[in-house]
mmCIF file of N, CA and C in Angstrom:
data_model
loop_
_atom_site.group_PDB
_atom_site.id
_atom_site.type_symbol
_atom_site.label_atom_id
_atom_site.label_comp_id
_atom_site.label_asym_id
_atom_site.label_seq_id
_atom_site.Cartn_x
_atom_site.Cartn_y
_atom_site.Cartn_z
ATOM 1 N N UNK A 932 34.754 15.025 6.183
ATOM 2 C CA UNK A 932 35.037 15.002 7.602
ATOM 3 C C UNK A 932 36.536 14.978 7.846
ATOM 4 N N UNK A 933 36.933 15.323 9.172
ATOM 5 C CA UNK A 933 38.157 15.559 9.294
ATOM 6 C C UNK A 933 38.912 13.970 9.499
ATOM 7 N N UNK A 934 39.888 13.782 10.018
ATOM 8 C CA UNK A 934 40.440 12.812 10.346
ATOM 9 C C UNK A 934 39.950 12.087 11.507
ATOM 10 N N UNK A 935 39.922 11.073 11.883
ATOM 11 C CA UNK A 935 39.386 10.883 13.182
ATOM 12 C C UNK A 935 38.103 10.478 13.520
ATOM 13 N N UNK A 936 36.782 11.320 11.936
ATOM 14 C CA UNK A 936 35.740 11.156 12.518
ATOM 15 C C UNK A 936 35.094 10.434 12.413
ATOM 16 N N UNK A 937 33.943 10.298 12.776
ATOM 17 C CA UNK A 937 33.310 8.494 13.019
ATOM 18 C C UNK A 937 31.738 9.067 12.579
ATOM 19 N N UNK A 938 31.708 8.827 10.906
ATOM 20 C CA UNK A 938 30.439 8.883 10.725
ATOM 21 C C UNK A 938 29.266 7.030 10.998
ATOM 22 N N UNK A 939 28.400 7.411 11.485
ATOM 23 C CA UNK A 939 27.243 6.399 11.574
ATOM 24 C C UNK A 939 25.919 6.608 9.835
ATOM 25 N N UNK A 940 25.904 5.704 9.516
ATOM 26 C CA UNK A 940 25.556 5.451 8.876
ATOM 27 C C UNK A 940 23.853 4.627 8.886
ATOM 28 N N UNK A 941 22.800 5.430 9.008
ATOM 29 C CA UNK A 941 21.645 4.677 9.507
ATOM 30 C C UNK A 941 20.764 4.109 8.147
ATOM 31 N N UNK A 942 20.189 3.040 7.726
ATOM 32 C CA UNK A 942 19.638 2.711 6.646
ATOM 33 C C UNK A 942 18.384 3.678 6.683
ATOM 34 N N UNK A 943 17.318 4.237 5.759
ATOM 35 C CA UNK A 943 16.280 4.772 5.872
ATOM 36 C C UNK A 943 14.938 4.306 6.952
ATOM 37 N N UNK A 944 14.250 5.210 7.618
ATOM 38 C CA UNK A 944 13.427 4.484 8.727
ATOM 39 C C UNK A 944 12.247 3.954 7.167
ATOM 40 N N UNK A 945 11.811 2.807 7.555
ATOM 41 C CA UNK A 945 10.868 1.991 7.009
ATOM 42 C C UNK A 945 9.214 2.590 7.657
ATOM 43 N N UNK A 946 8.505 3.098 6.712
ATOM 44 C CA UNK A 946 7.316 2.966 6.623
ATOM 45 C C UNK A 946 6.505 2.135 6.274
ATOM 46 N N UNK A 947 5.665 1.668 7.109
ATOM 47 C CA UNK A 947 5.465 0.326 6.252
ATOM 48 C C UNK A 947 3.658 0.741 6.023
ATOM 49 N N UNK A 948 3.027 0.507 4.721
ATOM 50 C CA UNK A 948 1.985 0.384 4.246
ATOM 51 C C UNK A 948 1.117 -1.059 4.260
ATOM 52 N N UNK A 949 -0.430 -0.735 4.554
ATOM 53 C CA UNK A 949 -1.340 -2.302 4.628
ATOM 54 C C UNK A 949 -2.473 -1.560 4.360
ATOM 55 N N UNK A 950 -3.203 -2.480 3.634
ATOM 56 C CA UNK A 950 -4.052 -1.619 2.760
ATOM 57 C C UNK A 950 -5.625 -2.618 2.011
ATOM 58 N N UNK A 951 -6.821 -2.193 2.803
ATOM 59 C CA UNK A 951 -8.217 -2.933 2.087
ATOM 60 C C UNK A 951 -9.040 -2.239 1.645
ATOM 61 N N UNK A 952 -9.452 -3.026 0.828
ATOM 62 C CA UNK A 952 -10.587 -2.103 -0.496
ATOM 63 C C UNK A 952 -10.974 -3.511 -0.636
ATOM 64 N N UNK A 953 -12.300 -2.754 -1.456
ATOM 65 C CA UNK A 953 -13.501 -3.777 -1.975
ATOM 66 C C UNK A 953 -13.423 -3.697 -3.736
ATOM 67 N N UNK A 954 -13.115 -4.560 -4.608
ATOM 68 C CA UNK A 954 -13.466 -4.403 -6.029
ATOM 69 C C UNK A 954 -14.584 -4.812 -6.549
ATOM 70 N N UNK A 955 -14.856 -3.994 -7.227
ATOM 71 C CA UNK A 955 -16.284 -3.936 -7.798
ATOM 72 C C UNK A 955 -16.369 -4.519 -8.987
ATOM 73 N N UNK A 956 -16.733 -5.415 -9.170
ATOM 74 C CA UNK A 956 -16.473 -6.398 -10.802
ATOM 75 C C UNK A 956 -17.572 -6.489 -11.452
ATOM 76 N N UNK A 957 -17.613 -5.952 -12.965
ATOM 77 C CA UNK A 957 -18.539 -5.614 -13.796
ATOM 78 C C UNK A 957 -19.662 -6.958 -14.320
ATOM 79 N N UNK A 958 -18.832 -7.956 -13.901
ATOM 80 C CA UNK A 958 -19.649 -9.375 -14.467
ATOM 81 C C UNK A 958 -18.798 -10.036 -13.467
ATOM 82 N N UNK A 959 -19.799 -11.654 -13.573
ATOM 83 C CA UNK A 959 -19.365 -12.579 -12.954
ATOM 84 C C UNK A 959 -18.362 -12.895 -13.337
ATOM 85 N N UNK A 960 -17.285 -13.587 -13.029
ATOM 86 C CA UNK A 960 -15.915 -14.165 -13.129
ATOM 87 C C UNK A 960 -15.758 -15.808 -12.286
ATOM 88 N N UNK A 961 -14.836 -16.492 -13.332
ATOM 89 C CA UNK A 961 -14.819 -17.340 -12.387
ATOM 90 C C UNK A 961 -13.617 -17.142 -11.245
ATOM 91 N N UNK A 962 -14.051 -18.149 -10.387
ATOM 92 C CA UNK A 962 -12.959 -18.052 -8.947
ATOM 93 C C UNK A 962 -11.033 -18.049 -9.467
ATOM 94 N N UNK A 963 -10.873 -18.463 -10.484
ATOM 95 C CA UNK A 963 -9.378 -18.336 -11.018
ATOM 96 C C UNK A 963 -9.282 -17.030 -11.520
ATOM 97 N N UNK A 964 -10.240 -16.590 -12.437
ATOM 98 C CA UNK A 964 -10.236 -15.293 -12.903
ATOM 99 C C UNK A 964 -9.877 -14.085 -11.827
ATOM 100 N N UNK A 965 -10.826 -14.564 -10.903
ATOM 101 C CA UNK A 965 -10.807 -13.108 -9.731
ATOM 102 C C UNK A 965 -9.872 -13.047 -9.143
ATOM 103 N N UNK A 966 -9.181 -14.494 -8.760
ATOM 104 C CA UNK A 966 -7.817 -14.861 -8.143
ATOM 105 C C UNK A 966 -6.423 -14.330 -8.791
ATOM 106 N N UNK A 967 -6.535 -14.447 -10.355
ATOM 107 C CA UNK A 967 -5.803 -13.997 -11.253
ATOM 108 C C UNK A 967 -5.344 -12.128 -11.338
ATOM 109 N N UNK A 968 -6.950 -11.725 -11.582
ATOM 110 C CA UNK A 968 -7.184 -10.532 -11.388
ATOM 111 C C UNK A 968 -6.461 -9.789 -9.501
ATOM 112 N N UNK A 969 -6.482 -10.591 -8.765
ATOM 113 C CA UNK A 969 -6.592 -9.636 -7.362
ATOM 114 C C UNK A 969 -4.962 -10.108 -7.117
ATOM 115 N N UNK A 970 -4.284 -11.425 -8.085
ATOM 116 C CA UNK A 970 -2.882 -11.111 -7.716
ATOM 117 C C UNK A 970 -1.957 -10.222 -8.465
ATOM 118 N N UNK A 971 -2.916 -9.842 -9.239
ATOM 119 C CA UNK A 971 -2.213 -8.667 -10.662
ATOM 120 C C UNK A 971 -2.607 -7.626 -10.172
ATOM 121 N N UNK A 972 -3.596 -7.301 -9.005
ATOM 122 C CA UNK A 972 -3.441 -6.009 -7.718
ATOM 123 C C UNK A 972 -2.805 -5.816 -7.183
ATOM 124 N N UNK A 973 -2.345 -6.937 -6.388
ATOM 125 C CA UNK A 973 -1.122 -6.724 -5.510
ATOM 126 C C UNK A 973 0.118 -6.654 -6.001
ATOM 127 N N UNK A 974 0.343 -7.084 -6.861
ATOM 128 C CA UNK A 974 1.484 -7.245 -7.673
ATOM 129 C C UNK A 974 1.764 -5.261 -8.010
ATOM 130 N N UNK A 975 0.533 -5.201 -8.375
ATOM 131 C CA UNK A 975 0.727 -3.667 -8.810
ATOM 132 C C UNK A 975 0.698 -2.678 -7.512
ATOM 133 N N UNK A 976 0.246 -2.964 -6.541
ATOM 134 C CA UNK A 976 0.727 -2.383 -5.074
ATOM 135 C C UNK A 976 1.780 -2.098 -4.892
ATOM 136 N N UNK A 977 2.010 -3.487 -4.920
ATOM 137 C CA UNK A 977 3.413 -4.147 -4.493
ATOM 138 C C UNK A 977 4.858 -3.095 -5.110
ATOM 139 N N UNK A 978 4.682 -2.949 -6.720
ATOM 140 C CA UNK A 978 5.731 -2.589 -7.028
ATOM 141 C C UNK A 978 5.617 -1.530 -7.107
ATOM 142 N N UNK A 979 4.855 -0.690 -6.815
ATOM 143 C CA UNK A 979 4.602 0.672 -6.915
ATOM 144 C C UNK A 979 5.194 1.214 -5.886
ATOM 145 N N UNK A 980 4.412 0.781 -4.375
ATOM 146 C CA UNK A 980 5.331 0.471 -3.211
ATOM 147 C C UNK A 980 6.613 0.324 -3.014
ATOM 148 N N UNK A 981 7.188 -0.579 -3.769
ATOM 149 C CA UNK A 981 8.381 -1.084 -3.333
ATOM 150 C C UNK A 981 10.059 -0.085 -4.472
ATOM 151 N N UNK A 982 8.939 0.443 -5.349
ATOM 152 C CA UNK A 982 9.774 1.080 -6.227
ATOM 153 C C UNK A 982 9.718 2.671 -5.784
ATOM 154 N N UNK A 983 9.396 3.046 -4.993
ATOM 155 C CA UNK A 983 9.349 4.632 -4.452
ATOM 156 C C UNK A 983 11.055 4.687 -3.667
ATOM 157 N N UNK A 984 11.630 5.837 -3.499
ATOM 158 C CA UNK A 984 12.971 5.935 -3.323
ATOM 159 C C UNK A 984 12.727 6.122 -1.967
ATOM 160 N N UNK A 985 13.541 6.606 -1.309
ATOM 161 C CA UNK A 985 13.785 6.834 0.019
ATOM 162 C C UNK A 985 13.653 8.555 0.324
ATOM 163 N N UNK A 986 12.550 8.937 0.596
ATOM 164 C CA UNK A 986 12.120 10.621 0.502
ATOM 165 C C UNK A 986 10.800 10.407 -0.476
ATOM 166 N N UNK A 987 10.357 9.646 -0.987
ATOM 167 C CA UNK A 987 9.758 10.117 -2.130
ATOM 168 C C UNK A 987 8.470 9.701 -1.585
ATOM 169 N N UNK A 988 7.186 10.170 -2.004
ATOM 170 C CA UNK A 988 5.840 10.485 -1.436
ATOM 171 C C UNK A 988 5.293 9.191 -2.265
ATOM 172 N N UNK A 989 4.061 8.820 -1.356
ATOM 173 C CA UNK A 989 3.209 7.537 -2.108
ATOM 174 C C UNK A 989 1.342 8.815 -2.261
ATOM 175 N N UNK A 990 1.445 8.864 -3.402
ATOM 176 C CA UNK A 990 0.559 9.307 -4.220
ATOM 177 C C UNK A 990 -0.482 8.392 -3.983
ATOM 178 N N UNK A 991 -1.853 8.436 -3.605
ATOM 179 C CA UNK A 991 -2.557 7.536 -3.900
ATOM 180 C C UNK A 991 -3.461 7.708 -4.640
ATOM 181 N N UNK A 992 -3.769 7.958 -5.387
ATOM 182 C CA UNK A 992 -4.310 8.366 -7.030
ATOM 183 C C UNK A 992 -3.721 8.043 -8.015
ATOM 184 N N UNK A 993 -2.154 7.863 -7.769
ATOM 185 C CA UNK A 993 -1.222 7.318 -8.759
ATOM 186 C C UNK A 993 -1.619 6.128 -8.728
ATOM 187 N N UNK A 994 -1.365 5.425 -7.450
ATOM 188 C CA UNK A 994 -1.853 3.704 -7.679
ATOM 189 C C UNK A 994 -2.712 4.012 -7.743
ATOM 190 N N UNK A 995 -4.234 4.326 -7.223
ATOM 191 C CA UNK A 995 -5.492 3.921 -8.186
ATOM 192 C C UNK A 995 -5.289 3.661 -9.390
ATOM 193 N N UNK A 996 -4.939 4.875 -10.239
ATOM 194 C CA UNK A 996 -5.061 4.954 -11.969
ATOM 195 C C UNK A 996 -4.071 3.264 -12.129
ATOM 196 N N UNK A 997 -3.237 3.294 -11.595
ATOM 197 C CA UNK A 997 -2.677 2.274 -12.166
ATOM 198 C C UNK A 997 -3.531 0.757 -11.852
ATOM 199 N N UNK A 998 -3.879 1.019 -11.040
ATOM 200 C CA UNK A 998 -5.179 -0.468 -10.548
ATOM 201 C C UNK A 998 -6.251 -1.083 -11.370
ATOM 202 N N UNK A 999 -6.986 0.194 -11.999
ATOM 203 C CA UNK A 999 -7.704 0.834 -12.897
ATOM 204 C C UNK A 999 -7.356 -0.420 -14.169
ATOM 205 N N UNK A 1000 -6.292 0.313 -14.190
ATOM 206 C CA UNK A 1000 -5.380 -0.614 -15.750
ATOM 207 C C UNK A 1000 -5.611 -1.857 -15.508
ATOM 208 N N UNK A 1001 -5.781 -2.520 -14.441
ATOM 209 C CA UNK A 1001 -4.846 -3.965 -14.476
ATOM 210 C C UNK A 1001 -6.453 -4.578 -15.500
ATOM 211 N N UNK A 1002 -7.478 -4.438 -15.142
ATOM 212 C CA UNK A 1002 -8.390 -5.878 -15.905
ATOM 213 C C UNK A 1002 -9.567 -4.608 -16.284
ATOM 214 N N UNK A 1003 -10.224 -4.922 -17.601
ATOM 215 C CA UNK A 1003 -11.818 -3.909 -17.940
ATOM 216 C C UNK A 1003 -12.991 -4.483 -16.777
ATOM 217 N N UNK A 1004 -12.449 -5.815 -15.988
ATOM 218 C CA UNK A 1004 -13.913 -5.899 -15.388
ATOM 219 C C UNK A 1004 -14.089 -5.344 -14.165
ATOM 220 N N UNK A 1005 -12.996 -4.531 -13.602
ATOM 221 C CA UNK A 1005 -12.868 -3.543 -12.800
ATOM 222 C C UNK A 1005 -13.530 -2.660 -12.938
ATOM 223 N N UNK A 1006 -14.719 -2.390 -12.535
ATOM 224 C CA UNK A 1006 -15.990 -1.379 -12.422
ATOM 225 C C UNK A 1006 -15.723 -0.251 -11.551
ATOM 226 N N UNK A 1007 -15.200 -0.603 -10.276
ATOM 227 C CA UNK A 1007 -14.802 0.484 -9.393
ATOM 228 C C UNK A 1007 -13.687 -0.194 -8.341
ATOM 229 N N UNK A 1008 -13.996 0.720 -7.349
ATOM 230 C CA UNK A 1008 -12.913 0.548 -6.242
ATOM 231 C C UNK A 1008 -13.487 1.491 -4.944
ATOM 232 N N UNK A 1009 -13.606 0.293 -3.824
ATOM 233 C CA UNK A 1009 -13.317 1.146 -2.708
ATOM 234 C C UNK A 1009 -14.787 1.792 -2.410
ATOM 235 N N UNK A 1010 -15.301 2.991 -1.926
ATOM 236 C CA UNK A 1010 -16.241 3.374 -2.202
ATOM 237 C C UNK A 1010 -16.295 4.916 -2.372
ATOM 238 N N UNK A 1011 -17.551 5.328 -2.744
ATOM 239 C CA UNK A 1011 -17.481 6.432 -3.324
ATOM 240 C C UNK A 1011 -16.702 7.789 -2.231
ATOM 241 N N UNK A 1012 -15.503 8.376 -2.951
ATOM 242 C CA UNK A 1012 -14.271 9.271 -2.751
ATOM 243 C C UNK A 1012 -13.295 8.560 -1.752
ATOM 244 N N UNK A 1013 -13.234 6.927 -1.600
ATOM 245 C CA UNK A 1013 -12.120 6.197 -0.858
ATOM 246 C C UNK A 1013 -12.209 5.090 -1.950
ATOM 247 N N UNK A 1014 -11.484 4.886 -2.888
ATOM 248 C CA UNK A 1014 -10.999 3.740 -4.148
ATOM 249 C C UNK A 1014 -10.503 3.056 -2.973
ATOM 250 N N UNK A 1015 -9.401 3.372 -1.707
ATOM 251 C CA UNK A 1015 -8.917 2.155 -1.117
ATOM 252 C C UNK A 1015 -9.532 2.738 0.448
ATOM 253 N N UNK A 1016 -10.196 1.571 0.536
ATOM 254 C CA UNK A 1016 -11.334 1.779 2.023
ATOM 255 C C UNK A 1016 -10.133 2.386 3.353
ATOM 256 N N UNK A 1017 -9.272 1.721 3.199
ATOM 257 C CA UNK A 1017 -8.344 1.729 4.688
ATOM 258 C C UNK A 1017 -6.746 1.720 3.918
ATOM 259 N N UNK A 1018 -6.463 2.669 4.538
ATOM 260 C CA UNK A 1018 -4.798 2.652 4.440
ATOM 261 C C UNK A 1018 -4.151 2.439 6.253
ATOM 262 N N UNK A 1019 -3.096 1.550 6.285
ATOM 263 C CA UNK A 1019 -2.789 2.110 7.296
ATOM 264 C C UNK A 1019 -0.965 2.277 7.246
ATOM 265 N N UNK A 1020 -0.678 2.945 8.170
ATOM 266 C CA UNK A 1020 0.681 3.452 8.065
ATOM 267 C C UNK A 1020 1.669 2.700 9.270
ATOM 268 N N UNK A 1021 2.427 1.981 9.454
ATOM 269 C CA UNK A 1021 3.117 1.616 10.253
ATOM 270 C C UNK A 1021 4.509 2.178 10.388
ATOM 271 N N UNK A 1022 4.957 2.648 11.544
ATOM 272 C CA UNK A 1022 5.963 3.228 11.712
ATOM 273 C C UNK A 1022 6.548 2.660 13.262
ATOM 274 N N UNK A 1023 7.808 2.855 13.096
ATOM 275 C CA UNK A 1023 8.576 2.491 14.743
ATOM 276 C C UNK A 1023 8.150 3.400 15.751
ATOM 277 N N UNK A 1024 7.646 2.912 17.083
ATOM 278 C CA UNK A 1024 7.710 4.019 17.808
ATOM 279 C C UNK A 1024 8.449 4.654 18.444
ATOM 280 N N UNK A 1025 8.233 5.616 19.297
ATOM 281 C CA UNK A 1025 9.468 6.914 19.763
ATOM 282 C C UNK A 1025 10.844 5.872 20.053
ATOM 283 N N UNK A 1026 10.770 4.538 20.911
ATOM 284 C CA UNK A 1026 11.403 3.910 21.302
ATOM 285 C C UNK A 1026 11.926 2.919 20.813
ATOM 286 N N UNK A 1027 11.582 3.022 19.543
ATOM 287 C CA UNK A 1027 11.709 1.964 18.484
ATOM 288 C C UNK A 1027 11.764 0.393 18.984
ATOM 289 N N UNK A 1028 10.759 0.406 19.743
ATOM 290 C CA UNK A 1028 10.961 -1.456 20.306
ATOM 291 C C UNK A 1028 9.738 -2.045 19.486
ATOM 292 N N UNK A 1029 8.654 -1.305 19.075
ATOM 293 C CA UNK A 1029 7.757 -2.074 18.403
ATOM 294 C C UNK A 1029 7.311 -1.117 17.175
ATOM 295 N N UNK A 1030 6.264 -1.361 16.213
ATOM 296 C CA UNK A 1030 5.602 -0.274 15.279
ATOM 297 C C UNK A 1030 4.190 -0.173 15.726
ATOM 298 N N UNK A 1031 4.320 1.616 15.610
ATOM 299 C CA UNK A 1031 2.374 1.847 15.333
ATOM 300 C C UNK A 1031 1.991 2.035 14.478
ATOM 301 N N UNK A 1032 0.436 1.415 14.350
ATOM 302 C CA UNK A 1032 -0.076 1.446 13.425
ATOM 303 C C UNK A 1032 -0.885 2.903 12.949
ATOM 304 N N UNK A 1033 -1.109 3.694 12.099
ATOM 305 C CA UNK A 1033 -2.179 4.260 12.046
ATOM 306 C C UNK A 1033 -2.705 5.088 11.055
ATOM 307 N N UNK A 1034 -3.646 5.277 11.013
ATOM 308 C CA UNK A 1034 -4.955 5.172 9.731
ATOM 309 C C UNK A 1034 -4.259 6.087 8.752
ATOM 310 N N UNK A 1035 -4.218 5.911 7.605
ATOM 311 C CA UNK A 1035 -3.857 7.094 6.750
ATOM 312 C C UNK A 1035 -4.946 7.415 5.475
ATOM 313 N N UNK A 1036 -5.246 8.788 5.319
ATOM 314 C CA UNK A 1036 -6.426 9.320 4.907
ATOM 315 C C UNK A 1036 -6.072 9.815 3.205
ATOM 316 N N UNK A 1037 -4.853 9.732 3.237
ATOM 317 C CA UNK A 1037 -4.972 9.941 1.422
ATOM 318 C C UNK A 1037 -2.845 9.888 1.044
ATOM 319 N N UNK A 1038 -2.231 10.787 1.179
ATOM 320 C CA UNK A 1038 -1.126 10.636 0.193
ATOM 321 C C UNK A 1038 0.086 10.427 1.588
ATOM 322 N N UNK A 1039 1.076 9.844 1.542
ATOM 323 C CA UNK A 1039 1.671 10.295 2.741
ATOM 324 C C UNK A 1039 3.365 10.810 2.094
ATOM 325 N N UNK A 1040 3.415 11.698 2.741
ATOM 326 C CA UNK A 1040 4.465 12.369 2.466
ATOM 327 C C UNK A 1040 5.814 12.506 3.455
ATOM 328 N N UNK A 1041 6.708 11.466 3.060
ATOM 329 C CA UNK A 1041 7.790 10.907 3.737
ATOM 330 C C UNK A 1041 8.973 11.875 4.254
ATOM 331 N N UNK A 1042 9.582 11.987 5.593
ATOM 332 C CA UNK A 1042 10.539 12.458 5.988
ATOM 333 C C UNK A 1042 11.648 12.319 5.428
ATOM 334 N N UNK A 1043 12.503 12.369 4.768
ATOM 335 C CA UNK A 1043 13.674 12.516 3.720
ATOM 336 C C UNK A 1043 14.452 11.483 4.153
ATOM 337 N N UNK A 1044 14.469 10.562 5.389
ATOM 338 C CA UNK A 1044 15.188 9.475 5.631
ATOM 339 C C UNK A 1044 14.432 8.469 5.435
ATOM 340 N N UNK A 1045 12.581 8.794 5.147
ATOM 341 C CA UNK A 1045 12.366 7.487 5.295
ATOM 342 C C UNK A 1045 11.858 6.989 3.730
ATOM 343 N N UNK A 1046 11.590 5.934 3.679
ATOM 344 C CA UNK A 1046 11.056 4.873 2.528
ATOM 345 C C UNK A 1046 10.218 4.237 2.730
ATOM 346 N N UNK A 1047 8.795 4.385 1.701
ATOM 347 C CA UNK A 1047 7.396 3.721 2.411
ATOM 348 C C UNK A 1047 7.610 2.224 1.717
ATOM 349 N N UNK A 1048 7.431 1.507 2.215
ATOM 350 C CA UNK A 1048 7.351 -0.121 1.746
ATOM 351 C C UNK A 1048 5.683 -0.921 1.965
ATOM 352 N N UNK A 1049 6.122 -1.787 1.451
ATOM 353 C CA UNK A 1049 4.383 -2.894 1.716
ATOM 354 C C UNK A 1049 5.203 -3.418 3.671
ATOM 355 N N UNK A 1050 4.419 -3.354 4.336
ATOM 356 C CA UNK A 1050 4.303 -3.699 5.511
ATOM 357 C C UNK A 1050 4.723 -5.490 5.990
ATOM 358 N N UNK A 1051 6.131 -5.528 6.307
ATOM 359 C CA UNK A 1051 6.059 -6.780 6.599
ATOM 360 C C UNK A 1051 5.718 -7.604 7.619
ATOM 361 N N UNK A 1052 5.428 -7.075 8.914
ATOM 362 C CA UNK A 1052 4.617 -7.405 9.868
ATOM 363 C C UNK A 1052 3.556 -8.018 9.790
ATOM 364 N N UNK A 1053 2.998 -7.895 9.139
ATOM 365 C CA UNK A 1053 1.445 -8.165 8.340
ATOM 366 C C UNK A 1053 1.065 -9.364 8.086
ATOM 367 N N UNK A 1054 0.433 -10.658 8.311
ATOM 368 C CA UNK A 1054 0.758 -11.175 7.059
ATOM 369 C C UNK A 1054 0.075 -11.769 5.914
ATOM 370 N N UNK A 1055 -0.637 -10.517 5.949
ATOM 371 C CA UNK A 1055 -1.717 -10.172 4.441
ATOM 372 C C UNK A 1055 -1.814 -8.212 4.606
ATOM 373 N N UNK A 1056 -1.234 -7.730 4.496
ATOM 374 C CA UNK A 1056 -1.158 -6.487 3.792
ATOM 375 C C UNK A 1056 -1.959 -5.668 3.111
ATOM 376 N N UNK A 1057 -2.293 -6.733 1.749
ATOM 377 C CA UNK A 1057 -3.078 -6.343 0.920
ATOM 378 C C UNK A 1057 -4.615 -7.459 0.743
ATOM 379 N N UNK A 1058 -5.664 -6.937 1.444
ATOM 380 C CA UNK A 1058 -6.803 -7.535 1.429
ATOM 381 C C UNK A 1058 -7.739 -6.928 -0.094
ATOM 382 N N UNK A 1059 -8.528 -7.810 -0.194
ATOM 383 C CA UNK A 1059 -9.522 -7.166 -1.427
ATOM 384 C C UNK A 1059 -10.835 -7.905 -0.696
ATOM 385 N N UNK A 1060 -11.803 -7.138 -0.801
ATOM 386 C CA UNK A 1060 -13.043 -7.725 -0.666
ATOM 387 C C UNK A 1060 -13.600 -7.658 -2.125
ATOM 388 N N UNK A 1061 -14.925 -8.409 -2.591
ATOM 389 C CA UNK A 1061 -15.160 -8.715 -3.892
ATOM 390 C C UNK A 1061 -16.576 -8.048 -3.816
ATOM 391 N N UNK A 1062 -17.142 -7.830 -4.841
ATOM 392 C CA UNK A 1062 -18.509 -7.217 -5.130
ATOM 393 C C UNK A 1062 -18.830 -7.235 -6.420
ATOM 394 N N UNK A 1063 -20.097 -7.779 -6.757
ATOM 395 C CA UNK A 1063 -20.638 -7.618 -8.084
ATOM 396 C C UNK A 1063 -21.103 -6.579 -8.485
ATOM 397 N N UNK A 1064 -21.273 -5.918 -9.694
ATOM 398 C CA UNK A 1064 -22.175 -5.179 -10.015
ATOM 399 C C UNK A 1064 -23.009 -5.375 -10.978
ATOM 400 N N UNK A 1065 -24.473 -5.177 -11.258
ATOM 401 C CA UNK A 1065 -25.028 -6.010 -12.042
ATOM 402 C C UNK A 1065 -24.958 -5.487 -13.719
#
């Protein structure tokens, strides 16, 4: 820029992600186990989420497979062709005084300023519902 000029500098707009599914657990577990197991989910949300750059797309098949990994008594996810029941997408609106929320159906693919994050508005984000299978 020339002399004089006055660049603005805006941080990336924040996308924010919140997200429930049901896990399907191959055997009984006890209540620490499942507790153990569903914070080693979020954990893996979490950083998957939080490690995407600013432009870069949230794959959601990528986190499945990686969910997959965390424990063998993970039978399934979600239900059959939705592993995660509900995504939703939060973004600022036109006026940026508050965020909307809304439903997202599989990968979302970010505007080059923005960066998808875990949703801090929220304050549970990441829900799991539990299910046996016999």
């Amino acid at each position: 820029g020339a002399l004089g000029d006055i660049f603005y500098v805006m941080g990336p707009k924040e996308i924010g992600l919140a997200m429930r599914t049901t896990v399907h657990y191959s055997k009984k577990l006890t209540d620490e186990e499942l507790n153990d197991i569903e914070a080693e989910l979020e954990d893996v949300i979490t950083d998957h989420v939080n490690s995407l750059d600013i432009g870069e797309a949230f794959y959601l098949n990528k986190l499945v497979a990686n969910l997959f990994s965390v424990d063998e008594s993970i039978a399934n996810l979600g239900v059959t062709g939705k592993p995660i029941e509900e995504i939703y997408v939060y973004k600022e609106s036109r006026l940026e005084d508050n965020r909307v929320r809304q439903k997202l159906l599989g990968d979302y693919i970010p505007e080059s300023d923005e960066r998808v994050i875990i949703e801090p508005s929220v304050s549970n984000p990441i829900v799991f519902d539990r299910k046996f299978v016999a």
